[in-house]
Short mmCIF file of C-alpha atoms in Angstrom, two decimals:
data_model
loop_
_atom_site.label_atom_id
_atom_site.label_comp_id
_atom_site.label_asym_id
_atom_site.label_seq_id
_atom_site.Cartn_x
_atom_site.Cartn_y
_atom_site.Cartn_z
CA MET A 927 54.80 1.28 -11.77
CA GLN A 928 52.65 2.72 -14.51
CA ARG A 929 52.29 6.48 -14.39
CA GLN A 930 48.52 6.39 -13.82
CA GLU A 931 48.92 3.90 -10.98
CA LEU A 932 51.50 6.17 -9.37
CA TYR A 933 49.10 9.13 -9.48
CA ILE A 934 46.34 7.04 -7.90
CA VAL A 935 48.45 5.89 -4.94
CA LEU A 936 49.92 9.36 -4.49
CA ILE A 937 46.48 10.97 -4.39
CA SER A 938 45.26 8.19 -2.10
CA GLU A 939 48.04 8.80 0.45
CA LEU A 940 47.51 12.57 0.29
CA ALA A 941 43.75 12.19 0.73
CA HIS A 942 44.41 9.78 3.61
CA PHE A 943 46.48 12.47 5.31
CA VAL A 944 43.95 15.26 4.79
CA LEU A 945 40.97 13.11 5.84
CA GLU A 946 42.71 12.17 9.09
CA GLY A 947 42.17 15.79 10.07
CA ASN A 948 38.41 15.36 9.50
CA PRO A 949 37.89 18.46 7.29
CA ARG A 950 34.52 19.60 5.99
CA LYS A 951 35.94 20.19 2.51
CA MET A 952 38.71 18.62 0.48
CA VAL A 953 39.63 19.56 -3.10
CA ILE A 954 42.17 17.71 -5.23
CA SER A 955 43.47 19.10 -8.50
CA LEU A 956 45.68 17.35 -11.04
CA HIS A 957 47.40 19.10 -13.93
CA GLN A 958 49.19 16.73 -16.28
CA GLU A 959 51.87 17.52 -18.87
CA ALA A 960 53.96 15.26 -21.09
CA ASP A 961 56.85 14.92 -18.66
CA GLY A 962 55.37 15.89 -15.33
CA ILE A 963 52.39 16.62 -13.13
CA HIS A 964 51.27 19.13 -10.55
CA ILE A 965 48.94 17.89 -7.81
CA ALA A 966 47.32 20.31 -5.40
CA ILE A 967 45.19 19.31 -2.43
CA MET A 968 43.29 21.72 -0.21
CA ASP A 969 41.20 21.42 2.92
CA ASP A 970 39.47 23.81 5.30
CA ARG A 971 40.94 22.63 8.59
CA PRO A 972 42.93 25.27 10.47
CA ARG A 973 46.40 24.04 11.47
CA THR A 974 48.88 25.25 14.04
CA ASP A 975 52.35 26.49 13.10
CA LYS A 976 53.79 23.26 14.49
CA GLU A 977 51.49 21.16 12.30
CA MET A 978 52.44 23.21 9.23
CA GLU A 979 56.11 22.78 10.10
CA GLU A 980 55.68 19.02 10.39
CA ILE A 981 53.91 18.75 7.03
CA GLU A 982 56.73 20.74 5.42
CA HIS A 983 59.39 18.63 7.13
CA ARG A 984 57.84 15.32 6.06
CA LEU A 985 57.32 16.41 2.47
CA HIS A 986 60.69 18.03 2.13
CA MET A 987 62.61 14.78 2.48
CA GLN A 988 65.30 14.57 -0.12
CA GLN A 989 64.88 12.10 -2.96
CA ARG A 990 65.53 8.63 -1.54
CA PRO A 991 65.40 6.12 -4.39
CA GLU A 992 66.36 3.16 -2.18
CA LEU A 993 63.39 3.83 0.09
CA ALA A 994 60.97 4.93 -2.63
CA ALA A 995 61.43 1.83 -4.80
CA TYR A 996 60.99 -0.56 -1.87
CA TYR A 997 58.98 0.87 1.02
CA GLY A 998 57.40 3.52 -1.20
CA THR A 999 55.35 0.74 -2.80
CA MET A 1000 53.16 0.82 0.33
CA MET A 1001 52.12 4.38 -0.52
CA GLY A 1002 48.38 4.73 -0.91
CA HIS A 1003 47.68 1.05 -0.26
CA ASP A 1004 47.70 0.64 3.48
CA LEU A 1005 45.13 2.74 5.26
CA LEU A 1006 45.23 1.10 8.68
CA GLY A 1007 47.72 3.40 10.39
CA SER A 1008 48.39 7.08 9.99
CA ALA A 1009 49.28 8.58 6.59
CA ARG A 1010 52.99 8.79 5.78
CA LEU A 1011 53.82 11.98 3.95
CA GLU A 1012 57.52 11.14 3.86
CA MET A 1013 56.82 8.40 1.31
CA ILE A 1014 55.49 11.15 -0.94
CA GLY A 1015 58.40 13.41 -0.06
CA TRP A 1016 60.97 10.91 -1.41
CA GLN A 1017 59.38 10.86 -4.84
CA VAL A 1018 58.48 14.45 -5.67
CA LYS A 1019 60.57 17.13 -7.34
CA GLY A 1020 58.97 20.12 -5.73
CA VAL A 1021 56.77 20.88 -2.72
CA LYS A 1022 54.96 24.01 -1.55
CA VAL A 1023 52.83 24.03 1.59
CA GLU A 1024 50.79 27.16 2.33
CA ARG A 1025 47.85 28.34 4.36
CA ILE A 1026 44.78 29.39 2.37
CA PRO A 1027 42.33 32.15 3.27
CA ASP A 1028 39.58 29.63 4.19
CA GLY A 1029 41.80 28.61 7.10
CA GLY A 1030 42.96 25.30 5.67
CA VAL A 1031 46.13 24.13 4.01
CA MET A 1032 47.12 23.77 0.34
CA ILE A 1033 49.79 21.25 -0.52
CA ASN A 1034 51.36 21.54 -3.98
CA LEU A 1035 53.42 18.69 -5.36
CA TRP A 1036 55.37 18.45 -8.61
CA MET A 1037 56.58 15.17 -10.04
CA GLY A 1038 58.28 14.43 -13.32
CA SER A 1039 61.05 12.92 -15.37
CA GLU A 1040 64.75 13.73 -14.99
CA GLY A 1041 64.53 16.84 -17.15
CA PHE A 1042 61.37 18.15 -15.52
CA ASN A 1043 61.69 21.57 -13.92
CA PRO A 1044 58.83 22.26 -11.50
CA ARG A 1045 59.57 26.01 -11.49
CA GLU A 1046 58.36 26.29 -15.06
CA PHE A 1047 55.16 24.45 -14.35
CA SER A 1048 52.48 25.45 -11.87
CA LEU A 1049 48.75 26.02 -11.56
CA SER A 1050 49.08 29.78 -11.79
CA SER A 1051 51.30 29.74 -14.88
CA MET B 831 79.86 18.25 12.20
CA GLN B 832 77.54 17.47 9.30
CA SER B 833 75.06 14.72 10.30
CA GLY B 834 75.71 12.47 7.28
CA LYS B 835 79.41 12.65 8.01
CA THR B 836 78.80 11.74 11.67
CA LEU B 837 77.01 8.56 10.60
CA ARG B 838 79.89 7.68 8.26
CA VAL B 839 82.38 8.22 11.07
CA PHE B 840 80.29 6.04 13.41
CA ILE B 841 80.07 3.15 10.95
CA GLY B 842 83.69 3.49 9.85
CA VAL B 843 85.03 3.45 13.42
CA VAL B 844 82.89 0.42 14.31
CA ILE B 845 84.08 -1.58 11.29
CA MET B 846 87.72 -0.63 11.82
CA GLY B 847 87.46 -1.42 15.53
CA LEU B 848 85.97 -4.86 14.85
CA ALA B 849 88.68 -5.67 12.29
CA LEU B 850 91.45 -4.65 14.71
CA ALA B 851 89.83 -6.47 17.63
CA GLY B 852 89.54 -9.57 15.45
CA ALA B 853 93.14 -9.39 14.29
CA PHE B 854 94.60 -8.86 17.74
CA GLU B 855 92.29 -11.12 19.74
CA GLY B 856 94.77 -13.91 19.18
CA LYS B 857 97.39 -14.10 16.47
CA PRO B 858 96.53 -12.06 13.34
CA ASP B 859 97.55 -14.81 10.90
CA SER B 860 95.46 -17.49 12.62
CA ALA B 861 92.46 -15.13 12.76
CA PHE B 862 92.89 -14.50 9.03
CA LYS B 863 93.17 -18.21 8.28
CA GLY B 864 90.02 -18.79 10.35
CA PHE B 865 88.26 -16.02 8.45
CA LEU B 866 89.10 -17.74 5.14
CA GLN B 867 87.89 -21.08 6.54
CA LEU B 868 84.56 -19.52 7.53
CA GLN B 869 83.88 -18.72 3.88
CA ILE B 870 83.70 -22.42 3.03
CA MET B 871 81.73 -23.68 6.02
CA PRO B 872 78.07 -24.64 6.43
CA ALA B 873 76.18 -21.63 7.73
CA ARG B 874 72.59 -22.71 8.34
CA LEU B 875 70.84 -21.80 11.61
CA ILE B 876 72.26 -21.95 14.21
CA THR B 877 75.99 -21.98 13.41
CA ASP B 878 77.81 -19.79 15.89
CA PHE B 879 81.00 -18.82 14.08
CA THR B 880 82.70 -17.94 17.39
CA MET B 881 82.31 -21.57 18.40
CA VAL B 882 83.44 -23.18 15.16
CA MET B 883 86.29 -20.81 14.24
CA GLY B 884 86.97 -18.61 17.28
CA VAL B 885 86.28 -15.00 18.21
CA GLY B 886 89.12 -13.41 16.20
CA ALA B 887 88.15 -15.03 12.88
CA THR B 888 84.48 -14.20 13.47
CA LEU B 889 85.19 -10.53 14.17
CA MET B 890 87.23 -10.35 10.96
CA ASN B 891 84.27 -11.86 9.12
CA VAL B 892 81.92 -9.31 10.71
CA ALA B 893 84.19 -6.44 9.69
CA ALA B 894 84.59 -7.84 6.15
CA VAL B 895 80.82 -8.24 5.67
CA GLY B 896 80.35 -4.69 7.02
CA ALA B 897 82.97 -3.39 4.57
CA LEU B 898 81.21 -5.27 1.75
CA GLY B 899 77.93 -3.53 2.67
CA LEU B 900 79.63 -0.16 2.81
CA LEU B 901 81.32 -0.77 -0.56
CA PHE B 902 77.97 -1.78 -2.05
CA LEU B 903 76.42 1.48 -0.82
CA ARG B 904 79.28 3.42 -2.36
CA LEU B 905 79.10 1.58 -5.69
CA THR B 906 75.36 2.22 -5.90
CA GLY B 907 75.86 5.92 -5.15
CA LEU B 908 74.17 5.89 -1.74
CA TYR B 909 75.39 7.19 1.59
CA PRO B 910 74.70 5.95 5.12
CA THR B 911 71.26 6.93 6.38
CA GLY B 912 69.02 5.44 9.05
CA ALA B 913 67.78 2.72 6.71
CA SER B 914 71.16 1.79 5.31
CA THR B 915 72.70 1.82 8.80
CA ALA B 916 70.03 -0.71 9.82
CA ALA B 917 70.93 -2.83 6.80
CA LEU B 918 74.67 -2.58 7.51
CA PHE B 919 74.37 -3.55 11.17
CA THR B 920 72.00 -6.39 10.28
CA MET B 921 74.54 -7.69 7.76
CA MET B 922 77.32 -7.42 10.34
CA GLY B 923 75.20 -8.96 13.10
CA PHE B 924 74.43 -12.05 11.07
CA ALA B 925 78.09 -12.35 10.08
CA PHE B 926 78.52 -13.67 13.64
CA PHE B 927 76.43 -16.70 12.70
CA GLY B 928 75.77 -17.34 9.04
CA LYS B 929 76.77 -14.57 6.66
CA THR B 930 80.12 -14.55 4.93
CA VAL B 931 81.48 -12.38 2.14
CA LEU B 932 81.23 -15.35 -0.20
CA ASN B 933 77.62 -16.27 0.55
CA CYS B 934 76.35 -12.64 0.58
CA LEU B 935 77.73 -11.63 -2.81
CA PRO B 936 75.53 -13.74 -5.16
CA PHE B 937 72.32 -12.30 -3.68
CA MET B 938 73.59 -8.72 -3.89
CA VAL B 939 74.53 -9.24 -7.53
CA GLY B 940 71.19 -10.94 -8.25
CA VAL B 941 69.15 -8.10 -6.72
CA ALA B 942 71.21 -5.53 -8.65
CA LEU B 943 70.50 -7.47 -11.87
CA SER B 944 66.82 -7.55 -10.97
CA ALA B 945 66.81 -3.75 -10.80
CA LEU B 946 68.47 -3.49 -14.22
CA LEU B 947 65.99 -6.02 -15.63
CA VAL B 948 63.05 -3.71 -14.92
CA GLY B 949 64.83 -0.51 -15.98
CA LYS B 950 65.74 0.69 -12.50
CA LYS B 951 69.13 1.43 -11.01
CA PRO B 952 70.80 -1.01 -8.55
CA ARG B 953 70.58 1.74 -5.88
CA ASP B 954 66.77 1.49 -6.03
CA TYR B 955 66.88 -2.03 -4.61
CA ALA B 956 70.03 -1.55 -2.50
CA LEU B 957 68.21 -2.19 0.78
CA ILE B 958 66.63 -5.38 -0.54
CA ALA B 959 70.08 -6.51 -1.71
CA MET B 960 71.66 -5.86 1.68
CA PHE B 961 68.87 -7.30 3.82
CA GLY B 962 68.43 -10.13 1.27
CA THR B 963 71.80 -11.61 2.22
CA ALA B 964 69.78 -13.46 4.89
CA MET B 965 69.59 -16.25 2.32
CA GLY B 966 73.40 -16.65 2.43
CA PRO B 967 73.31 -20.10 4.05
CA LEU B 968 71.69 -21.48 0.89
CA VAL B 969 74.88 -20.80 -1.08
CA SER B 970 77.03 -22.34 1.65
CA PHE B 971 74.63 -25.29 1.92
CA LEU B 972 74.67 -26.06 -1.81
CA ALA B 973 78.41 -25.50 -2.14
CA PHE B 974 79.80 -27.10 1.01
CA GLU B 975 77.17 -29.31 2.69
CA LEU B 976 75.80 -31.48 -0.09
CA GLY B 977 79.05 -33.24 -0.88
CA VAL B 978 78.93 -32.36 -4.60
CA PRO B 979 82.40 -31.90 -6.19
CA ALA B 980 83.57 -28.30 -5.68
CA ALA B 981 84.08 -27.72 -9.42
CA TRP B 982 80.29 -28.02 -9.85
CA ALA B 983 79.00 -27.08 -6.44
CA LEU B 984 80.57 -23.64 -6.11
CA PRO B 985 79.59 -22.15 -9.50
CA GLY B 986 76.19 -23.87 -9.26
CA SER B 987 75.45 -22.47 -5.81
CA ILE B 988 76.56 -18.98 -6.85
CA LEU B 989 74.32 -19.15 -9.92
CA ILE B 990 71.34 -20.26 -7.82
CA GLY B 991 72.09 -17.43 -5.36
CA VAL B 992 72.08 -14.90 -8.22
CA VAL B 993 68.77 -16.29 -9.59
CA ILE B 994 67.14 -16.06 -6.15
CA GLY B 995 68.49 -12.52 -5.85
CA VAL B 996 66.73 -11.66 -9.10
CA ILE B 997 63.33 -12.81 -7.80
CA MET B 998 63.79 -11.32 -4.34
CA PRO B 999 62.58 -7.71 -4.96
CA PRO B 1000 59.08 -8.61 -6.20
CA ILE B 1001 58.61 -10.99 -3.28
CA ALA B 1002 59.92 -8.49 -0.72
CA ILE B 1003 57.64 -5.78 -2.11
CA GLU B 1004 54.59 -8.05 -2.08
CA MET B 1005 55.30 -9.23 1.47
CA LEU B 1006 55.24 -5.62 2.68
CA ARG B 1007 51.57 -5.48 1.73
CA LEU B 1008 50.77 -8.47 3.96
CA HIS B 1009 51.81 -6.83 7.22
CA GLN B 1010 51.67 -3.22 5.96
CA GLY B 1011 55.06 -2.32 7.39
CA TYR B 1012 54.38 -3.49 10.95
CA CYS B 1013 57.17 -6.09 10.91
CA LEU B 1014 60.57 -4.42 10.67
CA TYR B 1015 62.27 -7.53 9.26
CA ASN B 1016 60.24 -7.72 6.06
CA THR B 1017 63.09 -9.43 4.22
CA GLY B 1018 63.01 -12.16 6.87
CA LEU B 1019 59.43 -12.93 5.86
CA SER B 1020 60.35 -12.81 2.16
CA VAL B 1021 63.43 -14.99 2.53
CA GLY B 1022 61.53 -17.42 4.76
CA PHE B 1023 58.90 -17.69 2.03
CA ILE B 1024 61.57 -18.42 -0.59
CA GLY B 1025 63.26 -20.75 1.91
CA LEU B 1026 60.10 -22.89 2.12
CA PHE B 1027 60.49 -23.69 -1.57
CA THR B 1028 64.28 -24.11 -1.62
CA ALA B 1029 64.20 -26.35 1.48
CA SER B 1030 61.36 -28.43 0.02
CA ILE B 1031 63.21 -28.89 -3.27
CA SER B 1032 66.43 -29.78 -1.42
CA HIS B 1033 64.54 -32.22 0.78
CA ALA B 1034 62.83 -33.80 -2.23
CA ALA B 1035 66.26 -34.24 -3.82
CA GLY B 1036 67.35 -36.22 -0.78
CA ALA B 1037 69.43 -33.55 1.00
CA ASN B 1038 69.80 -33.75 4.77
CA MET B 1039 68.08 -30.65 6.15
CA SER B 1040 68.27 -31.55 9.82
CA PRO B 1041 68.95 -28.49 11.99
CA LEU B 1042 72.45 -27.48 13.04
CA LEU B 1043 73.28 -26.24 16.51
CA ALA B 1044 76.65 -24.72 17.27
CA TRP B 1045 76.03 -22.46 20.30
CA ARG B 1046 78.97 -21.25 22.32
CA THR B 1047 78.46 -21.12 26.08
CA GLU B 1048 82.11 -20.64 27.04
CA PRO B 1049 82.58 -16.96 28.02
CA ALA B 1050 84.84 -14.73 25.92
CA PRO B 1051 85.58 -11.37 27.65
CA LEU B 1052 85.98 -9.51 24.35
CA MET B 1053 82.43 -10.44 23.31
CA TYR B 1054 81.03 -8.72 26.42
CA ALA B 1055 82.89 -5.51 25.59
CA ILE B 1056 81.83 -5.08 21.95
CA VAL B 1057 78.33 -3.61 22.33
CA PRO B 1058 79.24 -1.26 25.23
CA ALA B 1059 82.18 -0.08 23.09
CA ILE B 1060 79.83 0.63 20.17
CA ALA B 1061 77.49 2.50 22.54
CA LEU B 1062 80.48 4.61 23.62
CA ILE B 1063 81.40 5.29 19.98
CA ALA B 1064 77.80 6.42 19.40
CA LEU B 1065 78.01 8.78 22.38
CA GLY B 1066 81.38 10.06 21.13
CA CYS B 1067 79.77 10.86 17.77
CA ILE B 1068 77.07 12.85 19.58
CA VAL B 1069 79.81 14.84 21.32
CA LEU B 1070 81.37 15.56 17.90
CA GLU B 1071 77.98 16.71 16.65
CA THR B 1072 77.43 19.09 19.60
CA ARG B 1073 80.98 20.42 19.66
CA GLY B 1074 80.44 23.19 17.13
CA GLY B 1075 77.49 24.55 19.10
CA SER B 1076 74.99 24.06 16.26
CA TYR B 1077 73.36 21.15 18.09
CA SER B 1078 72.69 21.52 21.82
CA LEU B 1079 72.03 18.92 24.51
CA GLN B 1080 68.59 20.44 25.04
CA LYS B 1081 67.80 19.81 21.38
CA LEU B 1082 69.09 16.26 21.75
CA TYR B 1083 66.71 15.72 24.67
CA ARG B 1084 63.78 17.22 22.74
CA ASP B 1085 64.59 15.15 19.64
CA TYR B 1086 64.89 11.93 21.63
CA ARG B 1087 61.54 12.57 23.30
CA SER B 1088 59.89 13.23 19.95
CA MET B 1089 61.43 10.01 18.61
CA LEU B 1090 59.78 8.07 21.43
CA ARG B 1091 56.42 9.29 20.14
CA LEU B 1092 56.95 7.73 16.69
CA ASN B 1093 55.33 4.35 16.11
CA GLY B 1094 58.33 2.96 14.21
CA ARG B 1095 56.33 1.52 11.34
CA LEU B 1096 58.35 0.81 8.20
CA PRO B 1097 59.90 2.99 6.91
CA SER B 1098 60.67 5.21 9.93
CA ASP B 1099 64.13 6.60 9.26
CA PHE B 1100 64.86 8.30 12.58
CA CYS B 1101 67.80 10.19 11.06
CA ASP B 1102 65.42 11.90 8.63
CA LEU B 1103 62.34 12.15 10.82
CA VAL B 1104 64.18 13.35 13.93
CA SER B 1105 67.98 13.73 13.85
CA VAL B 1106 71.21 11.72 13.62
CA PRO B 1107 72.34 12.52 17.21
CA ALA B 1108 68.97 11.41 18.62
CA ALA B 1109 69.20 8.17 16.61
CA LEU B 1110 72.76 7.62 17.93
CA LEU B 1111 71.54 8.18 21.49
CA ASN B 1112 68.71 5.73 20.85
CA ALA B 1113 71.20 3.14 19.58
CA ALA B 1114 73.39 3.54 22.67
CA LEU B 1115 70.48 3.37 25.14
CA LEU B 1116 68.51 0.56 23.49
CA SER B 1117 71.54 -1.65 22.91
CA MET B 1118 72.68 -1.21 26.51
CA MET B 1119 69.15 -1.95 27.73
CA TYR B 1120 69.31 -5.30 25.91
CA VAL B 1121 72.86 -5.97 27.14
CA VAL B 1122 71.52 -5.62 30.70
CA ILE B 1123 68.57 -7.93 29.91
CA MET B 1124 70.96 -10.52 28.48
CA LEU B 1125 73.16 -10.28 31.56
CA LEU B 1126 70.15 -10.60 33.87
CA ILE B 1127 68.91 -13.78 32.22
CA GLY B 1128 72.44 -15.18 32.10
CA ALA B 1129 72.64 -15.45 28.30
CA PRO B 1130 76.04 -16.31 26.85
CA PHE B 1131 77.55 -13.46 24.85
CA ASN B 1132 78.19 -15.63 21.81
CA GLY B 1133 77.84 -15.00 18.06
CA PRO B 1134 74.04 -15.21 17.75
CA VAL B 1135 73.47 -13.02 20.84
CA LEU B 1136 75.89 -10.42 19.49
CA GLY B 1137 74.05 -10.73 16.16
CA GLY B 1138 70.79 -9.88 17.89
CA LEU B 1139 72.36 -6.93 19.68
CA PHE B 1140 73.86 -5.61 16.41
CA THR B 1141 70.45 -5.83 14.76
CA ILE B 1142 68.97 -3.83 17.64
CA ILE B 1143 71.69 -1.19 17.16
CA GLY B 1144 70.91 -1.03 13.43
CA PHE B 1145 67.17 -0.75 13.83
CA SER B 1146 67.58 1.92 16.53
CA PHE B 1147 68.06 4.13 13.46
CA PHE B 1148 65.06 2.66 11.70
CA GLY B 1149 62.03 1.88 13.84
CA LYS B 1150 62.91 0.63 17.31
CA HIS B 1151 63.10 2.63 20.51
CA ALA B 1152 62.81 1.96 24.22
CA ARG B 1153 59.10 2.76 24.23
CA ASN B 1154 57.82 0.55 21.40
CA VAL B 1155 59.84 -2.58 22.29
CA LEU B 1156 58.68 -2.89 25.92
CA ALA B 1157 55.25 -4.40 25.29
CA ILE B 1158 56.72 -6.94 22.85
CA LEU B 1159 59.27 -7.91 25.48
CA ALA B 1160 56.48 -8.29 28.05
CA GLY B 1161 54.60 -10.58 25.65
CA ILE B 1162 57.67 -12.76 25.14
CA PHE B 1163 58.24 -13.11 28.89
CA LEU B 1164 54.55 -13.89 29.39
CA ALA B 1165 54.81 -16.74 26.87
CA ILE B 1166 57.98 -17.99 28.59
CA LEU B 1167 56.08 -18.09 31.91
CA VAL B 1168 52.90 -19.65 30.50
CA PHE B 1169 54.68 -22.41 28.59
CA GLY B 1170 57.48 -22.93 31.10
CA LYS B 1171 60.27 -22.26 28.60
CA SER B 1172 63.89 -22.16 29.68
CA LEU B 1173 65.54 -18.75 29.62
CA GLN B 1174 68.76 -20.49 28.61
CA ALA B 1175 67.33 -22.07 25.44
CA PRO B 1176 68.93 -20.60 22.28
CA GLY B 1177 65.54 -20.12 20.59
CA VAL B 1178 64.14 -18.21 23.57
CA ILE B 1179 67.20 -15.95 23.91
CA LEU B 1180 67.10 -15.13 20.20
CA ALA B 1181 63.35 -14.48 20.36
CA ILE B 1182 63.88 -11.96 23.19
CA LEU B 1183 66.36 -10.09 21.00
CA PHE B 1184 64.76 -10.36 17.58
CA SER B 1185 61.06 -10.08 18.55
CA THR B 1186 61.70 -6.33 18.57
CA ALA B 1187 60.87 -6.60 14.86
CA LEU B 1188 57.25 -6.27 15.98
CA ALA B 1189 57.84 -2.98 17.84
CA PRO B 1190 55.71 -0.94 15.38
CA LEU B 1191 52.60 -2.92 16.38
CA ALA B 1192 52.99 -1.74 19.98
CA GLY B 1193 53.96 1.73 18.76
CA GLU B 1194 50.80 2.15 16.70
CA PHE B 1195 48.15 0.08 18.50
CA GLY B 1196 49.34 0.16 22.11
CA PRO B 1197 50.69 -2.22 24.72
CA VAL B 1198 47.90 -4.83 24.62
CA VAL B 1199 48.46 -5.53 20.91
CA GLY B 1200 52.21 -5.48 21.59
CA ILE B 1201 51.93 -8.08 24.35
CA VAL B 1202 49.75 -10.33 22.16
CA ALA B 1203 52.27 -9.96 19.33
CA GLY B 1204 55.24 -10.86 21.56
CA PHE B 1205 53.36 -13.84 22.99
CA LEU B 1206 52.44 -15.22 19.56
CA HIS B 1207 55.91 -14.54 18.21
CA LEU B 1208 57.65 -16.81 20.70
CA VAL B 1209 55.39 -19.77 19.98
CA MET B 1210 55.69 -19.24 16.22
CA VAL B 1211 59.44 -18.80 16.01
CA GLU B 1212 60.14 -22.17 17.57
CA ARG B 1213 58.28 -23.85 14.69
CA THR B 1214 59.31 -21.79 11.68
CA GLY B 1215 63.03 -22.63 11.74
CA GLY B 1216 62.32 -26.21 10.66
CA TRP B 1217 60.10 -25.14 7.78
CA HIS B 1218 62.97 -23.59 5.81
CA GLY B 1219 65.66 -25.90 7.17
CA GLY B 1220 67.59 -23.04 8.75
CA LEU B 1221 68.21 -21.44 5.34
CA ASP B 1222 66.60 -18.11 6.35
CA LEU B 1223 68.91 -16.47 8.85
CA TYR B 1224 66.12 -14.04 9.77
CA ASN B 1225 63.93 -16.81 11.17
CA ASN B 1226 62.56 -14.36 13.72
CA GLY B 1227 61.70 -12.01 10.86
CA PHE B 1228 59.81 -14.83 9.18
CA ALA B 1229 57.85 -15.65 12.36
CA GLY B 1230 57.41 -11.94 13.11
CA GLY B 1231 56.09 -11.27 9.62
CA LEU B 1232 53.53 -14.06 9.97
CA THR B 1233 52.51 -12.80 13.43
CA ALA B 1234 52.17 -9.22 12.20
CA THR B 1235 50.14 -10.39 9.18
CA LEU B 1236 47.70 -12.23 11.45
CA ILE B 1237 47.25 -9.26 13.78
CA ILE B 1238 46.99 -6.70 10.98
CA SER B 1239 44.42 -8.82 9.12
CA ILE B 1240 42.17 -8.87 12.18
CA LEU B 1241 42.65 -5.18 13.02
CA ASP B 1242 42.09 -4.15 9.41
CA TRP B 1243 38.94 -6.25 9.13
CA TYR B 1244 37.57 -4.83 12.41
CA ARG B 1245 38.36 -1.26 11.43
CA SER B 1246 36.86 -1.61 7.95
CA ASN B 1247 33.64 -3.29 9.07
CA ARG B 1248 32.65 -1.61 12.32
CA LYS B 1249 29.96 1.05 12.19
CA LEU B 1250 31.11 4.22 10.40
CA GLN B 1251 32.36 6.91 12.77
#
């Protein structure tokens, strides 16, 4: 998959997830470097502790190349059922899920090549 | 005990148990000779290996195919998870009636080569390679059914198997988009699609593609004991998991209940999404539920029926549970009643077992869609076997994939076009 195509389907699946919650606002940010990216998505929908826990759990799947290369190809394409964050979780190198002052959630994702270290690369830095 | 280790213990004990049961069912040397004979036999649908070569030889074949799958996982650097457990049990299940070590290998090699061809690692397509062994009968058909001299037929069939393995990943990936993950046996649809072409070419070349039917009805006590024994092993593994106190029975109950709320759409790895003990409990309960159904309808516990039950055990880790299979089952029985089908017919018995591939439709869209899916599946599956000449062992996956595609197309169109909400 071409890199740009991967970003499109990743953003599509993330947006699918956030829009399922019917928020009033949604903001998506993409920061691109030579060997990696940082995507952040924010909404204004308040979520319970259980919901936050579930988002974390689904995104914190370990890297699963056998699932990502096969079933992961459905990511961002099929919008009929509910969004599947685990398909994103298999492919990313770093995840941070946090509440934001507006009451919504901010999901940070880092993706990159083998040598990419998400700790050295974030929106704030 | 660590959950990954528990799964390895479960699979290891099952494979070892099957090998020992196979060896000591009769005389070990005759079982081994039978196992070797199975490698060079026609294997198209429906060839019940327990009928043609006996229970002992078949169980050895099942254990050998399971060991091959496990070795493949190890060589590709993967470990047993929910998805790979589904693939392993599917491989073993179909080794009761079609898969052999010899006819699985070319496809696994071909899929691994396909990964290398596009700059990926073989592990990336490991699941396609393992599920893709459904095409095994093609190798056996070309090598041992056509009557071509062995010096040409065997290398030729292996080469063709490798080539088909190479083209399998793009087809399997594309087929996923058709039903959007609502048919659990996606490779069945993919292999059925390839089978249409291979059967047509074979037919055009003058090959006899008439269906085979070897279906054992003579009871074999050992065959009745296998699935309950696996259910007991699964429960034993749960006990191991809870022994240290880190995993309680209350948590098991909570996990199992939360699993029942999942729709099961591909890829729902219950070991990741819930927990390994809950998936083991699901495997024990669901497989025993289907054992009871088979006993109630008076089905013979032969190779294909055991194959269906093994596939249910495998997919209890990867999409199926007692809640999402019920509506599909109701749809199948409704079609049996409406069309006056016999509950003893091989096609009907296999449809009852394998229609569970459509469980995610009921899980996501509710019982009405599930009943419609089960109903359509039964009428489809009786036709599709002839289309590929029995070369696709996952004929129910092929029919299920077509059924899911039809239903998803309509639901997707309705959802996309109705007034905005």
